[in-house]
XYZ file of C-alpha atoms in Angstrom:
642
model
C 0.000 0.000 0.000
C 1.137 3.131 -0.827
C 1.222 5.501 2.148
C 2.757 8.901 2.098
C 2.978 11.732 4.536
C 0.723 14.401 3.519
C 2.629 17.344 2.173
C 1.697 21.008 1.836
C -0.799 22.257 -1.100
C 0.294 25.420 -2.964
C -0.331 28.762 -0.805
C -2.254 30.401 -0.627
C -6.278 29.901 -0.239
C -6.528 29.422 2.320
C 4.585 6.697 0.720
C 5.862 4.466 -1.025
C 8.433 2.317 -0.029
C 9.175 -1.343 -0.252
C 11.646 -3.344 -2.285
C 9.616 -3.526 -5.888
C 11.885 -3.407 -8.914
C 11.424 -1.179 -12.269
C 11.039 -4.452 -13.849
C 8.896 -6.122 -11.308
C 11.209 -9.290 -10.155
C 10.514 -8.570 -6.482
C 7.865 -7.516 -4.284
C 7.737 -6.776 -0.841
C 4.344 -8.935 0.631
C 2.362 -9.401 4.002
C 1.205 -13.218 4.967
C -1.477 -13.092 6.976
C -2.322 -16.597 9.008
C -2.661 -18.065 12.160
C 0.844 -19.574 12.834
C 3.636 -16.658 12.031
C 7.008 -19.145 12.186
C 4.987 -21.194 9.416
C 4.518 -18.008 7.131
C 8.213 -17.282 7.847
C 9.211 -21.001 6.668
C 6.685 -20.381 3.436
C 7.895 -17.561 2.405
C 11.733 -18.769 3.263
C 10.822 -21.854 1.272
C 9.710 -19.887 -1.972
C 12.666 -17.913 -2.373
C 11.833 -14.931 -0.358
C 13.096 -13.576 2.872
C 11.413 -12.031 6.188
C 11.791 -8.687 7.416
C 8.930 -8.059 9.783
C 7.101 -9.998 12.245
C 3.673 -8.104 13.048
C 1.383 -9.968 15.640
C -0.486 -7.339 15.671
C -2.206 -8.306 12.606
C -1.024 -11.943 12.428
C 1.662 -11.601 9.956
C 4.780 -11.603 8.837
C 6.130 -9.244 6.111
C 8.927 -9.560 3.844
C 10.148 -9.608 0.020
C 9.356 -12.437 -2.545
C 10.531 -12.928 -6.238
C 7.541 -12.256 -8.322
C 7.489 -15.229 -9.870
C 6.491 -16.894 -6.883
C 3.265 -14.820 -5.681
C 0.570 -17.204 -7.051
C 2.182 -20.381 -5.089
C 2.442 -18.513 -2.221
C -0.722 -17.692 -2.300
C -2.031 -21.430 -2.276
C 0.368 -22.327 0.106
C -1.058 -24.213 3.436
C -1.691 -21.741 6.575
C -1.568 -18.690 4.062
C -4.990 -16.619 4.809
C -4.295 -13.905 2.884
C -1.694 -12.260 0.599
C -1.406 -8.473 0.768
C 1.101 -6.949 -1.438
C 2.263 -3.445 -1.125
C 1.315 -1.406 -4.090
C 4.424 0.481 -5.671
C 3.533 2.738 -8.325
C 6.272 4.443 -10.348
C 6.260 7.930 -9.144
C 6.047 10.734 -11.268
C 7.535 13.570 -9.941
C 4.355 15.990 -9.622
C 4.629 19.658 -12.006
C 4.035 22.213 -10.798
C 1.412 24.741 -12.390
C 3.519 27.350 -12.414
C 7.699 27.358 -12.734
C 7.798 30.512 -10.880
C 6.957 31.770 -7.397
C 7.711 34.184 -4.479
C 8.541 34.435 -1.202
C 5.932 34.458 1.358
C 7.496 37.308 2.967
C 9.027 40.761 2.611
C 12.315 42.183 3.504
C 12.013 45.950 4.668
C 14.737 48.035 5.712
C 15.430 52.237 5.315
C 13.449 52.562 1.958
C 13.939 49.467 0.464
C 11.765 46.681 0.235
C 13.237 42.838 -1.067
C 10.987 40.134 -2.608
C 12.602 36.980 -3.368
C 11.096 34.879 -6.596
C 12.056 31.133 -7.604
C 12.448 29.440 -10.531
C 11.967 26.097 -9.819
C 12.803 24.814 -13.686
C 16.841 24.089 -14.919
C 16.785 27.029 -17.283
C 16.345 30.300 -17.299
C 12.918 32.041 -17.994
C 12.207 35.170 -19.760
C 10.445 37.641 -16.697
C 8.280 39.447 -19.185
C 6.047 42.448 -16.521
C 6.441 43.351 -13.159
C 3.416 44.675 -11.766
C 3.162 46.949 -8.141
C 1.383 49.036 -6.400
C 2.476 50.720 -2.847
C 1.126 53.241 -0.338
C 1.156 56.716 -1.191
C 3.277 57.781 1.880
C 6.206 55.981 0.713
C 6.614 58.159 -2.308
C 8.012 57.358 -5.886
C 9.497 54.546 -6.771
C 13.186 55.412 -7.061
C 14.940 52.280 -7.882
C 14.209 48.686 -8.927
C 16.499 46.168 -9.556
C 16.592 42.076 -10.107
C 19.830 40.860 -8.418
C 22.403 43.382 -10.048
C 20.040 44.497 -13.003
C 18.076 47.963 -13.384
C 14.402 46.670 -14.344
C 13.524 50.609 -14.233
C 13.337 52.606 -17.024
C 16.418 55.354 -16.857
C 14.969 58.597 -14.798
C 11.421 57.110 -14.383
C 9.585 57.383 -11.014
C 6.102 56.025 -10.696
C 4.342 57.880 -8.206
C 1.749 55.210 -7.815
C 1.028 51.643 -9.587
C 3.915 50.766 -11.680
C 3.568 48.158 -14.599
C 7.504 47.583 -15.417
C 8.210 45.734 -18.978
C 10.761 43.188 -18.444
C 11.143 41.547 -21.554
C 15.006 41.782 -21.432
C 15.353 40.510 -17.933
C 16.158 36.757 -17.979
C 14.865 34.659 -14.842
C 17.973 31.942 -13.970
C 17.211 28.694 -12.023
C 16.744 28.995 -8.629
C 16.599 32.152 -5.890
C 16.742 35.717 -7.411
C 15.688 39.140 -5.287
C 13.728 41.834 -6.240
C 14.624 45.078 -4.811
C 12.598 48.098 -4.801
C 14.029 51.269 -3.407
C 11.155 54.176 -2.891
C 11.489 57.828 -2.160
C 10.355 57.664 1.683
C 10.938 55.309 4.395
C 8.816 52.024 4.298
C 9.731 50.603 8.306
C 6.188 51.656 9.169
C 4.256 49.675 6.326
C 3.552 45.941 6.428
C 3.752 43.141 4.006
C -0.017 43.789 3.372
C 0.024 47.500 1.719
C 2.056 46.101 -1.166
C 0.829 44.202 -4.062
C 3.393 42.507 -6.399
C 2.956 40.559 -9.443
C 5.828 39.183 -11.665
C 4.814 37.385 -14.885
C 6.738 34.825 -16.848
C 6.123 32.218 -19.518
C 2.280 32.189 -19.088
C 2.614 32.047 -15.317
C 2.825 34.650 -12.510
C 3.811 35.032 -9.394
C 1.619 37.036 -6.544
C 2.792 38.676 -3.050
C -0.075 37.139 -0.935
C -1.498 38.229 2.070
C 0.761 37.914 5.807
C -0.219 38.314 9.508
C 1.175 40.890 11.142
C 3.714 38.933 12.896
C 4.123 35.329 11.883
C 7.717 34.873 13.347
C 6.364 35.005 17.011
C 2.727 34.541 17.164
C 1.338 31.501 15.198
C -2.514 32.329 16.001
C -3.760 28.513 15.353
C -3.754 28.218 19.238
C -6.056 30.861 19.364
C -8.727 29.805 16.803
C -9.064 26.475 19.021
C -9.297 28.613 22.314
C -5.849 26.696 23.515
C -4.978 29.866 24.596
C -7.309 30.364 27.091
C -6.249 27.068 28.292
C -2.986 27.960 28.686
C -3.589 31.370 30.730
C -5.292 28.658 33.457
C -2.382 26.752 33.248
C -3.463 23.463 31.294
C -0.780 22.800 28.906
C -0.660 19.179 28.160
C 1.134 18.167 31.074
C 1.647 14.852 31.986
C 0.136 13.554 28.752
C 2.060 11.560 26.048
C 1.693 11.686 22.950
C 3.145 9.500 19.949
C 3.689 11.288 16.732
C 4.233 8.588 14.194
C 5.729 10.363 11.398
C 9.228 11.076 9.734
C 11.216 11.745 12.978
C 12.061 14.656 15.117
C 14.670 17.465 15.336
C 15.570 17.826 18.862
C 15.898 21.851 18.868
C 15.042 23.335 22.599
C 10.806 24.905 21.911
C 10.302 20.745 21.124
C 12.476 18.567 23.273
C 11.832 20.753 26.594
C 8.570 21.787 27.892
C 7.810 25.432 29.171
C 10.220 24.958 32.400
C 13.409 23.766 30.348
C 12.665 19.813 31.268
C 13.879 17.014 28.543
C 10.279 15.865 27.428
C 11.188 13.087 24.893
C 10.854 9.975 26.630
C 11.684 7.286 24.418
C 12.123 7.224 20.482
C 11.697 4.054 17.814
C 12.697 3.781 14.038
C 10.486 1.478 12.739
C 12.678 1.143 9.570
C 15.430 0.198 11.153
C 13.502 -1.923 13.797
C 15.301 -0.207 16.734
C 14.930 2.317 19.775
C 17.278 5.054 19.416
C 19.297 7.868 21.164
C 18.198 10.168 17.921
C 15.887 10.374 15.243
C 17.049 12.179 11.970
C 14.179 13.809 10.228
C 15.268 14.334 6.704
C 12.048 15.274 5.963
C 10.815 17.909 8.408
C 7.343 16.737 7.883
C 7.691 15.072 11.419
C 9.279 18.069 13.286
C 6.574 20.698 11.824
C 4.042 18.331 13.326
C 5.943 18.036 17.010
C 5.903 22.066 16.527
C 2.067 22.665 16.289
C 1.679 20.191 18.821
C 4.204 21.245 21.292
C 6.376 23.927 20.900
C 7.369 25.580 23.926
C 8.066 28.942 23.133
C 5.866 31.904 24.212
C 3.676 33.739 22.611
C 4.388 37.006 23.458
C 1.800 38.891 21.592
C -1.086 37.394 22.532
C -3.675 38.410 25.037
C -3.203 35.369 27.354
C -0.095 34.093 29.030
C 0.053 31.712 26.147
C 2.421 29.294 23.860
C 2.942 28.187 20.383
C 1.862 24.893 20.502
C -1.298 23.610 21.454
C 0.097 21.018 23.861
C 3.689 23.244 25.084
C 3.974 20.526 28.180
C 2.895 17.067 26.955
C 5.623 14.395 26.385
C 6.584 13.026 23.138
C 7.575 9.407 21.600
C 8.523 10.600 18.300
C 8.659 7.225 15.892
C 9.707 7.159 12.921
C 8.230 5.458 9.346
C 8.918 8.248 6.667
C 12.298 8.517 4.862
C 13.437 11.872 3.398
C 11.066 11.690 0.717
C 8.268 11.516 2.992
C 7.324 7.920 1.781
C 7.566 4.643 3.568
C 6.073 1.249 3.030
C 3.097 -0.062 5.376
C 5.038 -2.851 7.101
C 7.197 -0.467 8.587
C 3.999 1.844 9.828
C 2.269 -1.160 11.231
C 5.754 -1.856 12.904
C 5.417 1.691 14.149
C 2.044 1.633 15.405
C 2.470 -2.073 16.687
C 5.277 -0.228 18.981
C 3.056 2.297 20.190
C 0.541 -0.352 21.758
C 2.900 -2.433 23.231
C 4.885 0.644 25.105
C 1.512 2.481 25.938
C 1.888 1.851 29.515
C 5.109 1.846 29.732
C 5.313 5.510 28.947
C 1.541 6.159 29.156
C 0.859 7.029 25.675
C -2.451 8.642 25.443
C -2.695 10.205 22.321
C -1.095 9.005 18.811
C -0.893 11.373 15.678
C -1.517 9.824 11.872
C -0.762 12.731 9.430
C -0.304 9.964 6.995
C -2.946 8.891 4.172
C -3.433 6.172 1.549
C -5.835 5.448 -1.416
C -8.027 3.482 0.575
C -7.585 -0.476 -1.243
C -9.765 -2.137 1.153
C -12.291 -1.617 3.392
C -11.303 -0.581 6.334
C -11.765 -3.762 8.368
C -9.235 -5.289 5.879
C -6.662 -2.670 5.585
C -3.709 -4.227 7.510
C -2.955 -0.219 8.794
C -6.693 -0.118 9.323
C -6.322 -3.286 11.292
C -3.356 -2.242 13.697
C -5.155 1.368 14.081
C -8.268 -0.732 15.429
C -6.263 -2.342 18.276
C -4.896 1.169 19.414
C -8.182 1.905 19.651
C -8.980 -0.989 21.536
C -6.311 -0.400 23.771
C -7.558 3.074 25.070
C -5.222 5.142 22.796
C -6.769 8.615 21.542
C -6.085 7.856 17.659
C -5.997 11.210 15.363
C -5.544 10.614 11.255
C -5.639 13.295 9.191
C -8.277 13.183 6.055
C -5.521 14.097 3.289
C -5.051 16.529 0.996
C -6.755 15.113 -2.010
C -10.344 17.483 -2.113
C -12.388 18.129 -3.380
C -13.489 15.063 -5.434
C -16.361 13.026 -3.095
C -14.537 9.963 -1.229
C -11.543 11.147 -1.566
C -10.327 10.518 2.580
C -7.198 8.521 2.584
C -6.826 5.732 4.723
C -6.519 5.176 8.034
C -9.089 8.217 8.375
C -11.496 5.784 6.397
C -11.735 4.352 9.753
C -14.778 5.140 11.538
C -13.459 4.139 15.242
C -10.946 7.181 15.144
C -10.772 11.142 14.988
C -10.730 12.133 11.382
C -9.438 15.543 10.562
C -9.888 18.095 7.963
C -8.683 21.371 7.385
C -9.700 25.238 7.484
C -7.927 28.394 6.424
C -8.725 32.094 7.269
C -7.781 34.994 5.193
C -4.962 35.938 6.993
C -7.105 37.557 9.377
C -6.809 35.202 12.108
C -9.270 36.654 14.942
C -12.315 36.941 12.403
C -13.906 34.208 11.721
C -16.637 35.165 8.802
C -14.006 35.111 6.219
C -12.551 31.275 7.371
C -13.067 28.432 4.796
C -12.776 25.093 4.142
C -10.104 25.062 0.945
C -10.253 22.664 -1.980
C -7.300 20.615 -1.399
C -8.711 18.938 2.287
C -10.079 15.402 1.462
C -14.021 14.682 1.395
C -16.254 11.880 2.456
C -17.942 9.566 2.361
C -15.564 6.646 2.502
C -16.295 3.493 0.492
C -18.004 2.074 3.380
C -20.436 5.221 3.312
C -19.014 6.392 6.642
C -19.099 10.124 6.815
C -15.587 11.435 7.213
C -13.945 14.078 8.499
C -15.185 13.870 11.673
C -14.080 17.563 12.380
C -11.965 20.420 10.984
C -9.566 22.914 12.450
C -7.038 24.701 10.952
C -4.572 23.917 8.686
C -3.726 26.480 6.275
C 0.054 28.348 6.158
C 0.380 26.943 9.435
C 3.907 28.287 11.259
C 6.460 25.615 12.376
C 10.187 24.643 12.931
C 11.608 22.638 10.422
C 15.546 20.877 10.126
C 17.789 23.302 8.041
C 18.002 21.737 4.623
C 15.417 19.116 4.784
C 13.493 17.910 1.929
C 10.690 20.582 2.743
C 12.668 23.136 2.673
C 14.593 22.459 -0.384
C 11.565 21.698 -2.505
C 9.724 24.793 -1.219
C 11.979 26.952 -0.111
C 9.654 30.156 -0.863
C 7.513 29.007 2.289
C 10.634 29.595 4.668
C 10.504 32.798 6.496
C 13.463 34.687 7.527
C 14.176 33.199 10.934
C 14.248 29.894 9.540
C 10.766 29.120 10.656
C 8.803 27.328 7.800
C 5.351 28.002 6.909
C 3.325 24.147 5.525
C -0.273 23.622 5.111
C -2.347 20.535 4.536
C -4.972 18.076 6.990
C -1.486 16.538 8.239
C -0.823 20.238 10.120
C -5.068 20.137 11.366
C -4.329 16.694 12.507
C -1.585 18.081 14.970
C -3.771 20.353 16.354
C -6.216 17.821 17.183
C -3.927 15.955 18.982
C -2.607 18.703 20.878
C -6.297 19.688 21.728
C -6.729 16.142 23.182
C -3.929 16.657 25.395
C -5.521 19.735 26.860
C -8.158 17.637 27.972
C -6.590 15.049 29.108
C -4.601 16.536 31.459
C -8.067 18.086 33.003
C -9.602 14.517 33.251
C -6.828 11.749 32.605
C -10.175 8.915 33.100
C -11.547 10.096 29.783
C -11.459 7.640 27.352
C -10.927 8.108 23.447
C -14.447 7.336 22.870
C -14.926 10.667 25.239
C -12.447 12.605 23.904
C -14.366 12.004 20.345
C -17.716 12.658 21.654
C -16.510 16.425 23.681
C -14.622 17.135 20.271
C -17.604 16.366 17.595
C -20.746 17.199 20.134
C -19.151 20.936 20.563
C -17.442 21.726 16.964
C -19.244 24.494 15.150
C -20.804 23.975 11.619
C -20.737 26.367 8.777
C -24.203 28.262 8.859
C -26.064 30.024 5.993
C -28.140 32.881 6.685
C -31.265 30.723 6.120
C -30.269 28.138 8.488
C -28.936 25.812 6.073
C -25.226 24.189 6.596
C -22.796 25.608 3.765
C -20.555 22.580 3.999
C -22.259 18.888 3.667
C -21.093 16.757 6.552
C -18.940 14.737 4.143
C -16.869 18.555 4.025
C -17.206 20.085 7.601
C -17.793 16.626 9.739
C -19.513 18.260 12.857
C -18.129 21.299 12.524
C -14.924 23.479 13.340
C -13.905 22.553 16.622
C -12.443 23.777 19.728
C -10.815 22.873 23.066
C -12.417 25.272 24.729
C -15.859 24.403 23.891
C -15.122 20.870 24.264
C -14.600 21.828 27.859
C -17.081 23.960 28.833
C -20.403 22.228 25.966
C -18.563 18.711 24.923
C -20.633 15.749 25.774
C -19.760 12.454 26.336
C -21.171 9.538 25.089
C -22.240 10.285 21.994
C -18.788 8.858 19.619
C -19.189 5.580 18.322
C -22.315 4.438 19.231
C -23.776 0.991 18.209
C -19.857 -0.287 17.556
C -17.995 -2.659 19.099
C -14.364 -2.324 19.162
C -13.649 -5.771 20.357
C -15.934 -7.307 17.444
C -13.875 -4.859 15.079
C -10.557 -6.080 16.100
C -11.984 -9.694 15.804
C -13.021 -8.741 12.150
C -16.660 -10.134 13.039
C -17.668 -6.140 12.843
C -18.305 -4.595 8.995
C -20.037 -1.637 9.501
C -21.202 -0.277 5.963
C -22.187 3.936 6.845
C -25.365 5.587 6.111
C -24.326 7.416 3.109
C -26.391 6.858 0.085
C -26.390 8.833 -3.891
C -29.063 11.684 -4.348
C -30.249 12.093 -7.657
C -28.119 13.990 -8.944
C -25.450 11.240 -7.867
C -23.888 13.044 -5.164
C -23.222 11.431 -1.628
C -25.823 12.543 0.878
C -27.296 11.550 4.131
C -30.593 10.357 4.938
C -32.941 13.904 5.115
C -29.486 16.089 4.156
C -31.062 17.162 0.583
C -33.139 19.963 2.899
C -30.671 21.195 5.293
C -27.411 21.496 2.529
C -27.024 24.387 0.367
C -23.419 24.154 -0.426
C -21.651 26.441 -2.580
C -18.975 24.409 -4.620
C -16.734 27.648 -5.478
C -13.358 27.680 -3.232
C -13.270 30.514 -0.761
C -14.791 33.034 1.735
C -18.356 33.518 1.831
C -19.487 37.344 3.487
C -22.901 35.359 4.481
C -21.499 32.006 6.157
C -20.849 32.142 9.829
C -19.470 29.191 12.077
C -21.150 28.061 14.861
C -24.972 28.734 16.111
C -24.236 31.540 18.303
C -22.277 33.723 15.722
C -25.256 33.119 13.272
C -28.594 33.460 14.982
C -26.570 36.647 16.952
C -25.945 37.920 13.157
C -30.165 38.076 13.168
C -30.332 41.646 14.173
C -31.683 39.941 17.513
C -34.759 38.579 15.908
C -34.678 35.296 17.539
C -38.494 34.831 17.736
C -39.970 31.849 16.456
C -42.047 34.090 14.411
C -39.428 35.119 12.673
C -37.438 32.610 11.979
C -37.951 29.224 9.462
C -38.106 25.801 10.591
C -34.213 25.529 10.643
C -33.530 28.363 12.393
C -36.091 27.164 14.976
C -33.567 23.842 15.304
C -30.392 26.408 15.409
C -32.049 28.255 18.628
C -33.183 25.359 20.198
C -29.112 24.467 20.388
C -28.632 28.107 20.703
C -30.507 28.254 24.135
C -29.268 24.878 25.288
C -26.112 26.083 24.744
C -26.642 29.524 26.479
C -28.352 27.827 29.446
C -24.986 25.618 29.988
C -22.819 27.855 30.086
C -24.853 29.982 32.273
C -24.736 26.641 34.444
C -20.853 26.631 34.513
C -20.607 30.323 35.290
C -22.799 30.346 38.437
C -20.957 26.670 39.812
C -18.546 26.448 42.185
C-alpha cells in the first residue's frame, strides 16, 4: 500500500516504499495466518526472505521474487496475501515554474521580494506589476539581483507596470529590490501588491499576519490559549507522533520549564529504539511544533504558547524517509510499537498525518487493522483526512476508519481573529468513505500553518519560498489540522486523565461548530465540515460524552466479526448525501470566503439583528435556537458553579 505523509498544497487559499523493482522481479508482501514461524518457513521456502514480524495483525512481512506470488498464495496456513502497491512515481509539475517568497524584507526605503524558478533554465520575466502606499513616495529604484528593471529617470508615483522583456529569470533564488522615495519601516507586508509574470505564469505577493515569526494564532482559533492562561498545557500527557522523525531543537524537546520531554524514540525502519531520530524530511518536526512547541507567545492576550500542547511528552517514531514515503510494514511496525509501550510511557494520544488510497475496506486494511487495536487499547487515535479534495470519497486511509478522529482542514484569510471570512479550501479530502461512513469527523485549521523545520530538509529544499526569515517554515495541509487535534486532546486530558478516546471524540464532535447560511442551512455537507470546526475550549465547557461511536464494538472490530457499511447513500443527482441532508445542505462548490457564512450557532442566529423569535425565523432556524438556548443555558450553568 502506498502511504505517504501528507505534504503542503500550494499557498495560498486558504509513501511508497518497499523493495519492488522497475522491472517487477521482487515484491515486498504481508502473509497473513494463524501460525507466524509457518509463514516465515513459506515464504523462506519460496525464495523470499522475512523482514517483519507483526502480531499485531497476524503476519509476517517480507520480500518475494515475483514469480512466486501465485504459489504462495495457495500455500497451506496462508490466509491472505497483501502486497504493497508500488507505483512508479512521477515527480508531480508544478502549475507554475515561478513563485515568491511568502514574505518581505524591509529596511530604510527598500523593500526585497525573493522569486524562484523552480525549472533548470532560465525564464524570460516578461512584466512586473506593483502598487504601494502613497506615503512611501516614488518609486526610485528597482532592480533584479544586479540588473536595473527601471526605465532610466522614471519614477512612478503610484502603480507601476515595469516591462521586463530583457530581464532573464535563472534557475533557482533571485531578489527583487525596490528602493522608494520615503521610508517604508512603518508599512507591512499587506500595503504592497506585487505581481511578476513569466512564460504564461505569474507570481503574486499574498497576504501575511502581522507577525508570523512570534505569534502563530492557530492556538487561538481552538481557544488553547485560554487554556494555557489557566495553566493546562498538556502536562503529563504523552503523545506518539508517528511520522518522519524529530529534530531535537530546545521549543520541542523541553517543555515550558526547560525539562527534557522526549521519553523514548523508535525507528520502525530500522527496527530499533534510538538515542536520535534524523528527520530528513521535516514533515515530522513541523508536526511536534504545532503540537508542542514551547516557546511563548508574546503577543497574545493570554499568558500563552505556540503549541497547542507546550507541556505534553513526546515518543517521536519514525516510518517516513526523506522523501516523505515509507512502506506499510514499517507503519504497522510503528504503530504495533506504540501499543505495546503504551503503559510503559503512558501514551495517550497518537498522531496519523499519513494517508493512503483506501484499497480495502477498512476492516481489511492491515494499517486499518493495527489502528483498530490502538483503539482498543484506550489510545486517543488522530488521522488526518488528506489533501486530495475536493473530489467526493476522496479521505485517505486510516481516516477511512470510523473508530478514530478524522481531521480536515480550514484556512482564514490571513485575518486570524475573524472568523466570517474562514473556509474550508479545496485541497482537504471529502467523504464519504467506500463504506459510506461520513468522514472528516471535524476540521480545524490547517492552512500556512507556522512551524520549525531541520535546516536543509526535503521541505525546505523543494519549497523553499515558504521559509521565512528566521528559519521558521510556513506548511499547510490536513497533516498540520491533525496536529492540532492531537494537541487539543492533550488539553483535555490533562483536566480529566479517566476520559477515554471514545470521550475525547464525543466532547470534540458534540461541541465543533458547523458552517451556517443565513437561512439556516449548513454551507458545507457533513462529508466537508464533519460536525463542525472545533475547539478545546468548547469541548470543555459544551462537549458531551457519550455520543462517539455508538452501536460499535471495538472488540468485534478487532476480531473482524464487525463490517459496519455507513449511512451514506447517492441523491439524484449522484452526489453522496445523508438520509434527510437534501433539505438542510445548500453548499456552494466555489473555493473561498463567503461574506454570508458564519461558524457556529451563536455567531449566526446573533448575526439576526436579535430577531430570535420563532415568528421570525424558518423551521431551521427554529432547530439552530433550540441548540442556541441549550447552549446559552450551559454555560450559564458553569458560570454560576462552584
Amino acid at each position: 500500500m502506498a502511504l505517504l505523509i501528507l505534504g503542503s498544497p500550494p499557498l495560498p487559499a486558504s509513501g511508497t516504499g518497499g523493495t519492488a523493482s522497475a522491472d517487477g522481479e521482487e515484491l515486498q508482501v504481508l502473509l497473513q495466518g494463524g501460525d507466524l514461524s509457518g509463514l516465515a518457513t513459506t515464504l523462506e521456502s519460496l525464495g523470499g526472505n522475512v523482514t517483519h514480524s507483526l502480531p499485531i495483525v497476524s503476519g509476517v512481512g517480507g520480500n518475494l521474487p515475483r514469480s512466486m506470488l501465485k504459489t504462495l498464495k495457495l500455500s497451506p496456513g496462508v490466509d491472505r496475501v497483501v502486497e504493497d502497491f508500488n507505483p512508479v512515481e512521477v515527480p508531480e509539475e508544478r502549475d507554475c515554474v515561478l513563485d515568491g517568497s511568502l514574505q518581505l524584507e524591509m529596511s530604510d526605503r527598500e523593500v526585497r521580494w525573493q522569486l524562484f524558478n523552480f525549472s533548470d533554465t532560465a525564464k524570460g520575466l516578461k512584466s512586473i506589476a506593483l502598487d504601494w502606499p502613497d506615503r512611501i513616495g516614488a518609486l526610485e529604484s528597482a532592480r533584479l539581483n544586479a540588473q536595473d528593471i527601471l526605465t532610466a529617470r522614471q519614477r512612478p508615483q503610484g502603480p507601476a507596470h515595469l516591462s521586463t522583456d530583457r530581464i532573464s529569470l535563472p534557475p533557482g533564488a533571485s531578489t527583487l529590490s525596490l528602493i522608494f522615495g520615503e521610508s517604508v519601516v512603518a508599512s507591512s507586508q499587506n500595503d504592497y501588491s506585487i505581481i511578476a509574470s513569466a512564460d504564461g505564469c505569474s507570481a503574486t505577493l499574498i497576504p501575511a499576519y502581522p507577525d508570523n515569526d512570534h505569534e502563530y494564532y492557530y492556538t487561538r482559533v481552538v481557544g488553547a490559549d485560554l487554556l494555557h492562561a489557566e495553566g493546562v498545557t498538556g502536562k503529563g500527557v504523552t503523545i506518539a507522533v508517528v511520522d518522519s522523525g524529530f529534530w531535537e531543537v530546545p521549543p520541542l524537546a523541553e517543555d515550558t520549564a526547560g525539562k527534557d520531554r522526549v521519553i523514548a524514540r523508535f525507528d520502525a525502519i530500522e527496527n530499533k529504539e534510538s538515542a536520535a531520530l534524523l528527520d530528513q524530511s521535516g514533515h515530522g518536526t513541523h508536526i511536534a511544533s504545532i503540537l508542542l512547541n514551547s516557546g511563548a507567545a508574546p503577543r497574545s492576550k493570554h499568558h500563552s504558547y505556540l503549541g497547542v500542547a507546550p507541556d505534553a511528552r513526546i515518543v517521536p517514531v519514525k516510518v517516513f524517509d526523506a522523501d516523505g514515503s515509507g512502506d506499510f510494514l514499517d507503519i504497522i511496525r510503528g504503530i504495533a510499537w506504540v501499543i505495546a509501550h503504551r503503559e510503559q510511557y503512558d501514551i495517550r494520544v497518537m498522531n496519523l498525518s499519513l494517508a493512503a488510497a483506501p484499497r480495502f475496506e477498512y476492516w481489511r486494511d492491515p494499517i486499518n487493522q493495527a489502528v483498530l487495536k490502538a483503539w482498543q487499547a484506550g489510545i486517543v487515535v488522530v488521522t488526518a483526512a488528506g489533501n486530495e479534495g475536493p473530489a467526493w470519497s476522496s479521505v485517505g486511509s486510516p481516516g477511512n476508519n470510523p473508530y478514530v478522529i478524522t481531521v480536515g482542514a480550514t484556512t482564514d484569510s490571513w485575518t486570524p481573529v475573524d472568523r466570517s471570512d474562514d473556509y474550508i479550501p479545496d485541497f482537504s479530502s471529502r467523504g464519504p468513505t467506500p463504506t459510506g461512513h461520513a468522514k472528516p469527523d471535524i476540521v480545524v485549521p490547517g492552512g500556512h500553518m507556522t512551524g520549525i523545520v531541520p535546516p536543509g530538509s526535503t521541505l525546505v529544499r523543494d519549497n523553499p519560498n515558504y521559509q521565512l526569515r528566521s528559519g521558521l517554515y510556513v506548511a499547510t495541509g490536513t497533516s498540520q489540522a491533525a496536529a492540532v487535534v492531537s494537541g487539543i486532546a492533550a488539553l483535555l486530558l490533562q483536566l480529566d486523565p479517566s476520559l477515554s478516546n471514545d470521550d475525547i471524540k464525543c466532547m470534540l464532535t458534540s461541541s465543533a461548530e458547523p458552517a451556517i447560511n443565513p437561512d439556516g442551512t449548513l454551507r458545507y455537507s457533513p462529508f466537508v465540515q464533519g460536525s463542525g470546526h472545533a475547539s478545546a475550549s468548547r469541548a470543555i465547557t459544551l462537549g458531551e460524552k457519550g455520543c462517539a461511536n455508538l452501536g460499535m464494538n471495538i472488540d468485534a472490530a478487532v476480531l473482524g466479526t464487525e463490517q459496519l457499511l455507513g449511512p451514506a447513500e447517492v441523491d439524484s443527482n449522484g452526489a453522496p448525501t445523508l438520509p434527510g441532508l437534501q433539505q438542510r445542505l445548500r453548499d456552494e462548490p466555489a473555493e473561498g470566503a463567503s461574506q454570508t457564512v458564519h461558524w457556529g450557532v451563536k455567531e449566526h442566529l446573533e448575526r439576526l439583528d436579535g430577531h430570535l423569535s420563532a415568528d421570525r425565523l424558518g423551521p431551521l432556524n427554529i432547530e439552530w435556537l433550540q441548540k442556541y438556548e441549550s447552549e446559552r443555558a450551559k454555560i450559564e450553568s458553569l458560570s454560576t458553579s462552584d
